[in-house]
mmCIF file of C-alpha atoms in Angstrom:
data_model
loop_
_atom_site.group_PDB
_atom_site.id
_atom_site.type_symbol
_atom_site.label_atom_id
_atom_site.label_comp_id
_atom_site.label_asym_id
_atom_site.label_seq_id
_atom_site.Cartn_x
_atom_site.Cartn_y
_atom_site.Cartn_z
ATOM 1 C CA UNK A 9 -44.653 26.786 1.831
ATOM 2 C CA UNK A 10 -46.407 23.642 2.963
ATOM 3 C CA UNK A 11 -43.195 21.738 2.135
ATOM 4 C CA UNK A 12 -40.944 24.100 3.850
ATOM 5 C CA UNK A 13 -43.001 23.716 7.087
ATOM 6 C CA UNK A 14 -43.435 20.030 6.690
ATOM 7 C CA UNK A 15 -39.635 19.791 6.344
ATOM 8 C CA UNK A 16 -38.930 21.942 9.348
ATOM 9 C CA UNK A 17 -41.362 19.890 11.499
ATOM 10 C CA UNK A 18 -39.616 16.681 10.338
ATOM 11 C CA UNK A 19 -36.300 18.167 11.352
ATOM 12 C CA UNK A 20 -37.572 19.188 14.716
ATOM 13 C CA UNK A 21 -38.780 15.780 15.503
ATOM 14 C CA UNK A 22 -35.871 13.955 14.163
ATOM 15 C CA UNK A 23 -33.226 16.278 16.058
ATOM 16 C CA UNK A 24 -33.479 14.384 19.448
ATOM 17 C CA UNK A 25 -33.310 11.092 17.713
ATOM 18 C CA UNK A 26 -30.150 12.061 15.976
ATOM 19 C CA UNK A 27 -28.739 13.714 19.189
ATOM 20 C CA UNK A 28 -28.940 10.279 20.968
ATOM 21 C CA UNK A 29 -25.553 8.650 21.572
ATOM 22 C CA UNK A 30 -24.762 5.041 20.821
ATOM 23 C CA UNK A 31 -24.695 2.823 23.703
ATOM 24 C CA UNK A 32 -21.055 2.235 25.035
ATOM 25 C CA UNK A 33 -19.474 -0.868 23.427
ATOM 26 C CA UNK A 34 -16.646 -2.580 25.101
ATOM 27 C CA UNK A 35 -13.970 -4.467 23.185
ATOM 28 C CA UNK A 36 -13.018 -6.158 26.447
ATOM 29 C CA UNK A 37 -13.629 -9.938 25.884
ATOM 30 C CA UNK A 38 -11.506 -11.057 28.905
ATOM 31 C CA UNK A 39 -12.997 -14.097 30.687
ATOM 32 C CA UNK A 40 -13.246 -13.796 34.448
ATOM 33 C CA UNK A 41 -11.758 -17.122 35.828
ATOM 34 C CA UNK A 42 -12.397 -16.443 39.436
ATOM 35 C CA UNK A 43 -14.646 -19.032 41.260
ATOM 36 C CA UNK A 44 -18.298 -18.498 41.192
ATOM 37 C CA UNK A 45 -19.723 -16.883 44.225
ATOM 38 C CA UNK A 46 -22.967 -18.080 45.802
ATOM 39 C CA UNK A 47 -25.381 -16.410 48.143
ATOM 40 C CA UNK A 48 -24.796 -19.455 50.480
ATOM 41 C CA UNK A 49 -22.169 -22.289 50.734
ATOM 42 C CA UNK A 50 -19.448 -21.210 48.567
ATOM 43 C CA UNK A 51 -17.593 -24.279 49.401
ATOM 44 C CA UNK A 52 -19.446 -26.482 47.181
ATOM 45 C CA UNK A 53 -17.754 -29.589 45.837
ATOM 46 C CA UNK A 54 -17.077 -29.583 42.166
ATOM 47 C CA UNK A 55 -19.409 -31.402 39.981
ATOM 48 C CA UNK A 56 -18.060 -34.413 37.815
ATOM 49 C CA UNK A 57 -15.840 -33.096 35.054
ATOM 50 C CA UNK A 58 -17.805 -35.111 32.278
ATOM 51 C CA UNK A 59 -20.902 -33.004 33.014
ATOM 52 C CA UNK A 60 -19.158 -29.792 31.690
ATOM 53 C CA UNK A 61 -17.697 -31.619 28.767
ATOM 54 C CA UNK A 62 -20.673 -33.616 27.587
ATOM 55 C CA UNK A 63 -21.988 -33.133 23.933
ATOM 56 C CA UNK A 64 -24.948 -30.822 23.917
ATOM 57 C CA UNK A 65 -27.037 -33.662 22.604
ATOM 58 C CA UNK A 66 -26.593 -35.836 25.780
ATOM 59 C CA UNK A 67 -26.990 -32.876 28.151
ATOM 60 C CA UNK A 68 -30.048 -34.846 29.538
ATOM 61 C CA UNK A 69 -27.740 -37.013 31.309
ATOM 62 C CA UNK A 70 -26.192 -34.263 33.252
ATOM 63 C CA UNK A 71 -29.615 -33.019 34.258
ATOM 64 C CA UNK A 72 -30.549 -36.434 35.558
ATOM 65 C CA UNK A 73 -27.473 -36.503 37.639
ATOM 66 C CA UNK A 74 -28.109 -33.045 39.004
ATOM 67 C CA UNK A 75 -31.759 -33.966 39.758
ATOM 68 C CA UNK A 76 -30.635 -36.899 41.621
ATOM 69 C CA UNK A 77 -27.968 -35.259 43.514
ATOM 70 C CA UNK A 78 -30.216 -32.627 44.830
ATOM 71 C CA UNK A 79 -32.912 -35.082 45.723
ATOM 72 C CA UNK A 80 -30.506 -37.141 47.853
ATOM 73 C CA UNK A 81 -29.208 -34.036 49.601
ATOM 74 C CA UNK A 82 -32.941 -33.058 50.292
ATOM 75 C CA UNK A 83 -33.705 -36.411 51.834
ATOM 76 C CA UNK A 84 -30.652 -36.124 54.003
ATOM 77 C CA UNK A 85 -31.677 -32.796 55.273
ATOM 78 C CA UNK A 86 -35.169 -33.840 56.187
ATOM 79 C CA UNK A 87 -33.859 -36.989 57.865
ATOM 80 C CA UNK A 88 -31.287 -35.360 59.888
ATOM 81 C CA UNK A 89 -33.074 -31.839 60.299
ATOM 82 C CA UNK A 90 -29.655 -30.420 59.465
ATOM 83 C CA UNK A 91 -29.092 -27.973 56.582
ATOM 84 C CA UNK A 92 -25.386 -27.356 57.055
ATOM 85 C CA UNK A 93 -23.550 -26.628 53.839
ATOM 86 C CA UNK A 94 -21.874 -30.107 53.805
ATOM 87 C CA UNK A 95 -25.461 -31.674 54.003
ATOM 88 C CA UNK A 96 -26.979 -29.512 51.568
ATOM 89 C CA UNK A 97 -24.034 -29.786 49.175
ATOM 90 C CA UNK A 98 -22.441 -33.193 49.685
ATOM 91 C CA UNK A 99 -19.886 -34.759 47.648
ATOM 92 C CA UNK A 100 -21.015 -35.967 44.202
ATOM 93 C CA UNK A 101 -19.684 -39.593 44.728
ATOM 94 C CA UNK A 102 -22.716 -41.101 45.908
ATOM 95 C CA UNK A 103 -25.088 -39.631 43.469
ATOM 96 C CA UNK A 104 -22.744 -40.384 40.542
ATOM 97 C CA UNK A 105 -22.446 -43.980 41.576
ATOM 98 C CA UNK A 106 -26.323 -44.341 41.699
ATOM 99 C CA UNK A 107 -26.487 -42.478 38.475
ATOM 100 C CA UNK A 108 -24.038 -45.115 36.859
ATOM 101 C CA UNK A 109 -25.904 -48.032 38.263
ATOM 102 C CA UNK A 110 -29.303 -46.914 37.340
ATOM 103 C CA UNK A 111 -29.378 -44.476 34.258
ATOM 104 C CA UNK A 112 -26.000 -44.463 32.485
ATOM 105 C CA UNK A 113 -27.179 -46.515 29.649
ATOM 106 C CA UNK A 114 -30.780 -45.291 29.548
ATOM 107 C CA UNK A 115 -32.231 -43.814 26.523
ATOM 108 C CA UNK A 116 -33.211 -40.091 26.256
ATOM 109 C CA UNK A 117 -36.958 -41.128 27.096
ATOM 110 C CA UNK A 118 -35.966 -43.140 29.997
ATOM 111 C CA UNK A 119 -33.924 -40.107 31.210
ATOM 112 C CA UNK A 120 -36.900 -37.977 30.961
ATOM 113 C CA UNK A 121 -39.015 -40.443 32.901
ATOM 114 C CA UNK A 122 -36.414 -40.616 35.539
ATOM 115 C CA UNK A 123 -36.332 -36.859 35.626
ATOM 116 C CA UNK A 124 -39.849 -36.517 36.130
ATOM 117 C CA UNK A 125 -39.975 -39.055 39.083
ATOM 118 C CA UNK A 126 -37.103 -37.598 40.619
ATOM 119 C CA UNK A 127 -38.545 -33.943 40.406
ATOM 120 C CA UNK A 128 -41.804 -35.219 41.763
ATOM 121 C CA UNK A 129 -40.016 -36.739 44.877
ATOM 122 C CA UNK A 130 -38.020 -33.675 45.376
ATOM 123 C CA UNK A 131 -41.085 -31.420 45.095
ATOM 124 C CA UNK A 132 -42.737 -33.525 47.826
ATOM 125 C CA UNK A 133 -39.739 -32.561 50.146
ATOM 126 C CA UNK A 134 -39.517 -28.873 49.124
ATOM 127 C CA UNK A 135 -41.555 -27.365 51.981
ATOM 128 C CA UNK A 136 -39.897 -29.375 54.646
ATOM 129 C CA UNK A 137 -36.405 -28.706 53.364
ATOM 130 C CA UNK A 138 -37.190 -24.937 52.897
ATOM 131 C CA UNK A 139 -38.494 -24.741 56.442
ATOM 132 C CA UNK A 140 -35.379 -26.352 57.878
ATOM 133 C CA UNK A 141 -33.057 -24.403 55.751
ATOM 134 C CA UNK A 142 -34.806 -21.178 56.293
ATOM 135 C CA UNK A 143 -34.397 -21.567 60.090
ATOM 136 C CA UNK A 144 -30.706 -22.284 59.586
ATOM 137 C CA UNK A 145 -30.193 -19.478 57.263
ATOM 138 C CA UNK A 146 -29.221 -21.699 54.516
ATOM 139 C CA UNK A 147 -32.262 -21.286 51.923
#
């Protein structure tokens, strides 16, 4: 009798678990190739192709260039007091040239040091840039 009651209780508790449906699984693996949409400034210049094709073991080089690009843009924003899209997201050309001159042949450790210095400088500008860009609706 006890076994019967125990079996009925177990069945009553397991019922809702069995009744749950499995999550919907989609077999659609279509890649969406439409341009990425941003909250602000959708006409950003494309970054250098090599940054998307770089070996993952050397991704630190792309990170250094991205940090340098943003630092130079932020310096321009503070200097001009202008946060228009063409100032906030300038051409990659100047940052790429500076990267090639200063960091292209650096070791991974030297890139880490450069990234830390660049990020420190960028963080020093952050509040001023945020204030200017928020006032102009581009933050």
